[in-house]
Every structure is written in structure tokens, then in C-alpha cells.
GROMACS .gro file of C-alpha atoms in nm:
model
  206
    1MET     CA    1   0.000   0.000   0.000
    2ALA     CA    2   0.281   0.240   0.091
    3THR     CA    3   0.459   0.161  -0.235
    4SER     CA    4   0.144   0.230  -0.436
    5ARG     CA    5   0.093   0.560  -0.255
    6ALA     CA    6   0.454   0.664  -0.317
    7THR     CA    7   0.417   0.577  -0.685
    8GLY     CA    8   0.105   0.792  -0.707
    9VAL     CA    9   0.281   1.086  -0.548
   10THR     CA   10   0.574   1.049  -0.787
   11ARG     CA   11   0.343   1.044  -1.088
   12ALA     CA   12   0.161   1.353  -0.960
   13LEU     CA   13   0.487   1.543  -0.915
   14THR     CA   14   0.603   1.433  -1.258
   15TYR     CA   15   0.283   1.563  -1.416
   16LEU     CA   16   0.313   1.896  -1.234
   17GLU     CA   17   0.653   1.943  -1.396
   18SER     CA   18   0.541   1.819  -1.737
   19ARG     CA   19   0.506   2.029  -2.050
   20LYS     CA   20   0.134   1.949  -2.068
   21ASN     CA   21   0.067   2.094  -1.723
   22LEU     CA   22   0.289   2.398  -1.778
   23THR     CA   23   0.134   2.480  -2.116
   24GLY     CA   24  -0.215   2.418  -1.984
   25SER     CA   25  -0.147   2.639  -1.684
   26VAL     CA   26  -0.032   2.924  -1.908
   27CYS     CA   27  -0.350   2.895  -2.114
   28GLY     CA   28  -0.558   2.869  -1.796
   29VAL     CA   29  -0.403   3.188  -1.662
   30ALA     CA   30  -0.492   3.356  -1.992
   31GLY     CA   31  -0.849   3.239  -1.945
   32LEU     CA   32  -0.850   3.374  -1.591
   33ALA     CA   33  -0.727   3.707  -1.723
   34LEU     CA   34  -1.019   3.709  -1.968
   35ALA     CA   35  -1.256   3.633  -1.684
   36LEU     CA   36  -1.120   3.921  -1.476
   37ALA     CA   37  -1.159   4.146  -1.777
   38GLY     CA   38  -1.524   4.049  -1.793
   39VAL     CA   39  -1.498   3.878  -2.131
   40ALA     CA   40  -1.590   3.526  -2.017
   41GLY     CA   41  -1.899   3.627  -1.823
   42ALA     CA   42  -2.067   3.378  -1.591
   43TYR     CA   43  -1.910   3.085  -1.771
   44TRP     CA   44  -1.555   3.182  -1.681
   45PRO     CA   45  -1.479   2.852  -1.494
   46LEU     CA   46  -1.558   2.661  -1.815
   47VAL     CA   47  -1.344   2.900  -2.019
   48VAL     CA   48  -1.048   2.859  -1.784
   49ALA     CA   49  -1.086   2.480  -1.774
   50GLY     CA   50  -1.129   2.464  -2.152
   51LEU     CA   51  -0.820   2.674  -2.218
   52TYR     CA   52  -0.621   2.463  -1.973
   53GLY     CA   53  -0.732   2.144  -2.149
   54ALA     CA   54  -0.656   2.291  -2.491
   55GLY     CA   55  -0.310   2.394  -2.377
   56ALA     CA   56  -0.242   2.049  -2.238
   57LEU     CA   57  -0.349   1.893  -2.569
   58ILE     CA   58  -0.133   2.114  -2.792
   59ALA     CA   59   0.174   2.085  -2.569
   60PRO     CA   60   0.461   1.894  -2.732
   61PRO     CA   61   0.509   1.541  -2.595
   62GLU     CA   62   0.768   1.477  -2.329
   63ARG     CA   63   1.106   1.381  -2.471
   64THR     CA   64   1.250   1.062  -2.331
   65ALA     CA   65   1.628   1.078  -2.328
   66PRO     CA   66   1.795   0.778  -2.495
   67PRO     CA   67   1.989   0.550  -2.261
   68PRO     CA   68   2.361   0.622  -2.251
   69PHE     CA   69   2.583   0.361  -2.415
   70ASP     CA   70   2.953   0.329  -2.353
   71PRO     CA   71   3.124   0.206  -2.673
   72ARG     CA   72   3.408   0.068  -2.463
   73GLU     CA   73   3.163  -0.178  -2.308
   74GLU     CA   74   3.070  -0.299  -2.657
   75LEU     CA   75   3.437  -0.357  -2.733
   76GLY     CA   76   3.471  -0.555  -2.410
   77VAL     CA   77   3.190  -0.788  -2.516
   78LEU     CA   78   3.339  -0.808  -2.866
   79ARG     CA   79   3.677  -0.911  -2.722
   80GLU     CA   80   3.508  -1.197  -2.539
   81ASP     CA   81   3.341  -1.311  -2.861
   82PHE     CA   82   3.675  -1.281  -3.042
   83GLY     CA   83   3.831  -1.507  -2.779
   84ARG     CA   84   3.558  -1.765  -2.844
   85LEU     CA   85   3.620  -1.736  -3.218
   86ARG     CA   86   3.989  -1.806  -3.165
   87GLY     CA   87   3.904  -2.108  -2.956
   88TYR     CA   88   3.674  -2.232  -3.231
   89VAL     CA   89   3.923  -2.198  -3.515
   90ALA     CA   90   4.196  -2.355  -3.302
   91GLU     CA   91   3.997  -2.680  -3.318
   92VAL     CA   92   3.951  -2.659  -3.694
   93GLU     CA   93   4.182  -2.829  -3.943
   94LEU     CA   94   4.255  -2.614  -4.247
   95PRO     CA   95   4.498  -2.650  -4.538
   96SER     CA   96   4.811  -2.436  -4.519
   97GLY     CA   97   4.684  -2.164  -4.757
   98PRO     CA   98   4.351  -2.084  -4.589
   99GLY     CA   99   4.505  -2.154  -4.249
  100GLU     CA  100   4.773  -1.889  -4.295
  101ALA     CA  101   4.519  -1.643  -4.435
  102LEU     CA  102   4.291  -1.698  -4.135
  103ALA     CA  103   4.579  -1.661  -3.889
  104GLY     CA  104   4.680  -1.329  -4.047
  105LEU     CA  105   4.322  -1.204  -4.041
  106LEU     CA  106   4.278  -1.293  -3.674
  107GLU     CA  107   4.605  -1.122  -3.593
  108LEU     CA  108   4.474  -0.803  -3.754
  109TYR     CA  109   4.146  -0.821  -3.560
  110GLY     CA  110   4.340  -0.887  -3.241
  111ALA     CA  111   4.555  -0.576  -3.296
  112LEU     CA  112   4.242  -0.363  -3.345
  113LEU     CA  113   4.075  -0.499  -3.031
  114GLU     CA  114   4.380  -0.496  -2.805
  115PRO     CA  115   4.312  -0.257  -2.513
  116GLY     CA  116   4.496   0.070  -2.573
  117TRP     CA  117   4.484   0.381  -2.784
  118VAL     CA  118   4.401   0.192  -3.107
  119ALA     CA  119   4.093   0.039  -2.947
  120ASP     CA  120   4.000   0.383  -2.811
  121VAL     CA  121   4.003   0.521  -3.166
  122LEU     CA  122   3.801   0.220  -3.284
  123ALA     CA  123   3.542   0.266  -3.007
  124ALA     CA  124   3.474   0.621  -3.127
  125GLU     CA  125   3.387   0.500  -3.480
  126PRO     CA  126   3.054   0.308  -3.473
  127GLU     CA  127   3.078   0.195  -3.836
  128ALA     CA  128   3.423   0.048  -3.779
  129VAL     CA  129   3.304  -0.130  -3.465
  130HIS     CA  130   3.009  -0.269  -3.663
  131ALA     CA  131   3.237  -0.398  -3.939
  132VAL     CA  132   3.472  -0.575  -3.697
  133SER     CA  133   3.179  -0.709  -3.493
  134ARG     CA  134   3.008  -0.850  -3.802
  135ALA     CA  135   3.329  -1.014  -3.919
  136VAL     CA  136   3.410  -1.171  -3.581
  137ARG     CA  137   3.059  -1.283  -3.493
  138GLN     CA  138   2.928  -1.378  -3.835
  139ASP     CA  139   3.152  -1.368  -4.141
  140VAL     CA  140   3.457  -1.562  -4.020
  141PRO     CA  141   3.273  -1.844  -3.839
  142GLU     CA  142   3.025  -1.882  -4.125
  143SER     CA  143   3.306  -1.898  -4.381
  144VAL     CA  144   3.492  -2.167  -4.188
  145ASP     CA  145   3.176  -2.367  -4.121
  146ALA     CA  146   3.066  -2.343  -4.485
  147TYR     CA  147   3.411  -2.471  -4.589
  148HIS     CA  148   3.373  -2.784  -4.377
  149ARG     CA  149   3.021  -2.856  -4.497
  150THR     CA  150   3.113  -2.800  -4.863
  151ARG     CA  151   3.425  -3.011  -4.832
  152TRP     CA  152   3.214  -3.305  -4.716
  153TRP     CA  153   2.987  -3.272  -5.021
  154SER     CA  154   3.283  -3.233  -5.256
  155ARG     CA  155   3.414  -3.568  -5.139
  156MET     CA  156   3.079  -3.724  -5.227
  157ALA     CA  157   3.054  -3.545  -5.562
  158PRO     CA  158   3.394  -3.407  -5.666
  159GLY     CA  159   3.425  -3.136  -5.929
  160GLY     CA  160   3.395  -2.761  -5.958
  161GLU     CA  161   3.592  -2.501  -5.767
  162SER     CA  162   3.748  -2.640  -5.451
  163PRO     CA  163   3.613  -2.540  -5.108
  164GLU     CA  164   3.967  -2.434  -5.015
  165ARG     CA  165   3.970  -2.181  -5.297
  166HIS     CA  166   3.634  -2.036  -5.191
  167LEU     CA  167   3.753  -2.004  -4.832
  168GLU     CA  168   4.073  -1.830  -4.937
  169ARG     CA  169   3.876  -1.581  -5.144
  170GLN     CA  170   3.637  -1.511  -4.857
  171LEU     CA  171   3.920  -1.459  -4.612
  172GLY     CA  172   4.095  -1.234  -4.863
  173LEU     CA  173   3.785  -1.016  -4.893
  174LEU     CA  174   3.755  -0.997  -4.515
  175ARG     CA  175   4.119  -0.896  -4.488
  176GLU     CA  176   4.065  -0.619  -4.743
  177GLU     CA  177   3.772  -0.494  -4.535
  178ALA     CA  178   3.979  -0.507  -4.215
  179GLN     CA  179   4.257  -0.314  -4.388
  180ARG     CA  180   4.005  -0.048  -4.498
  181VAL     CA  181   3.888  -0.020  -4.137
  182THR     CA  182   4.249   0.017  -4.022
  183ALA     CA  183   4.320   0.281  -4.286
  184GLY     CA  184   4.006   0.472  -4.185
  185LEU     CA  185   4.112   0.474  -3.820
  186HIS     CA  186   4.456   0.596  -3.924
  187GLU     CA  187   4.296   0.884  -4.114
  188VAL     CA  188   4.086   0.974  -3.809
  189GLU     CA  189   4.397   0.989  -3.592
  190ALA     CA  190   4.585   1.189  -3.856
  191ARG     CA  191   4.302   1.445  -3.869
  192ARG     CA  192   4.311   1.477  -3.493
  193GLN     CA  193   4.683   1.540  -3.503
  194GLN     CA  194   4.640   1.800  -3.777
  195THR     CA  195   4.362   1.969  -3.580
  196HIS     CA  196   4.583   1.990  -3.273
  197THR     CA  197   4.870   2.130  -3.480
  198THR     CA  198   4.640   2.397  -3.625
  199TYR     CA  199   4.515   2.483  -3.277
  200LEU     CA  200   4.872   2.527  -3.146
  201GLU     CA  201   4.964   2.740  -3.447
  202GLU     CA  202   4.664   2.967  -3.401
  203ARG     CA  203   4.728   2.992  -3.029
  204GLY     CA  204   5.090   3.090  -3.099
  205ARG     CA  205   4.983   3.364  -3.339
  206SER     CA  206   4.735   3.505  -3.089
   0.00000   0.00000   0.00000
């Protein structure tokens, strides 16, 4: 019962501070001014109430602030998923070509996710985080899994382009994407350095 009463009080206080109540109150005061001026006549209570209700209706809706997200927390979760990916591929047997390509790709992802200033730059770029996240959580494991499934079928019905070749091409495309992400982060850092240099130059001239 006490909890319900406290909730009711909180809601009442929230409404008193709301835009609807404030706008309605302003319109109600205008109606009261009309009543005092003798414009509303004997029906002034209805005029005041009507103007209050109209003001409450036309008031803009309350804006709910979006919840704050810390991009560093997302990278922490992504590092855990990357660790699971490494554990998965460690149990997988691959030919030397795709195996070396996969090892190089994972090394690049690991360098991007390693805690430090590089990861800080990555965390500030949502599109880059999305690209790495998609690769770690979806593209790489699906490519490796598809290789194993296709290899089984190719043994039953040989012919066509080898599964190893497809996997190498997929890993090559993912590496190109990772290199574009790395280059983009480098450009971001270079722009920051240039901005700071310009700031110091302008401060020196002033």
C-alpha cells in the first residue's frame, strides 16, 4: 500500500513538472485574465478549464532521453566473442593456404581490439566497430563452417571449384575490409593530429 501511494505521489509530481501541465497552466491563466476582464462572463470557470485542457493537448510530448551507451563496453563484449572465435578456429583443421590467411586475419582483428589507444580510436567509430563485430561474430565463423560442410559434399561429388579456394577468397575479402577499417582509423587519428597542430599554431599567433 505504501509503495502504491509513493508511486502515485511520484506520478503527480512528474505531471506537475510536465510540458502538458505547464502549457495548460499558461492557457488557464490567460483564461483567468479574460474572466477578470469580464470577457468570459458567468461561464468563466468553463473558459479557464477549456483553455487549460486545450493547452495540455497542444503541448509537445515529453522527450524521453535515450539511454547512454559506452562504446568501450561494446568492445569488451566483442573481445570476449573474439576469444571464443579463436578457440573455435583452433579446433579446426585447415589447409596451409587458408590456415595462414585466417591466422593473419585474426592477428589483424586482435591488434584492433587490443586494449589501448588503437581500441579507443576504434570505439569512437561506430561503423568500424560494426564492421569488426560483423566479421568476428558472423563472417569468419560462417566462412569456416561453410568450408567444412562444402568439403564433405565435394568428397561425395567431386568437381567444380574447390572449397579451399572459396575459403581463401572469402578470407581475402575480409582482410581487405579489415585493412580499410584500419586505414580509416589511421585517417581519423591523422586528422586529430592536424587539428591539434592547427590549434597550437593559431594559439601561438594570438
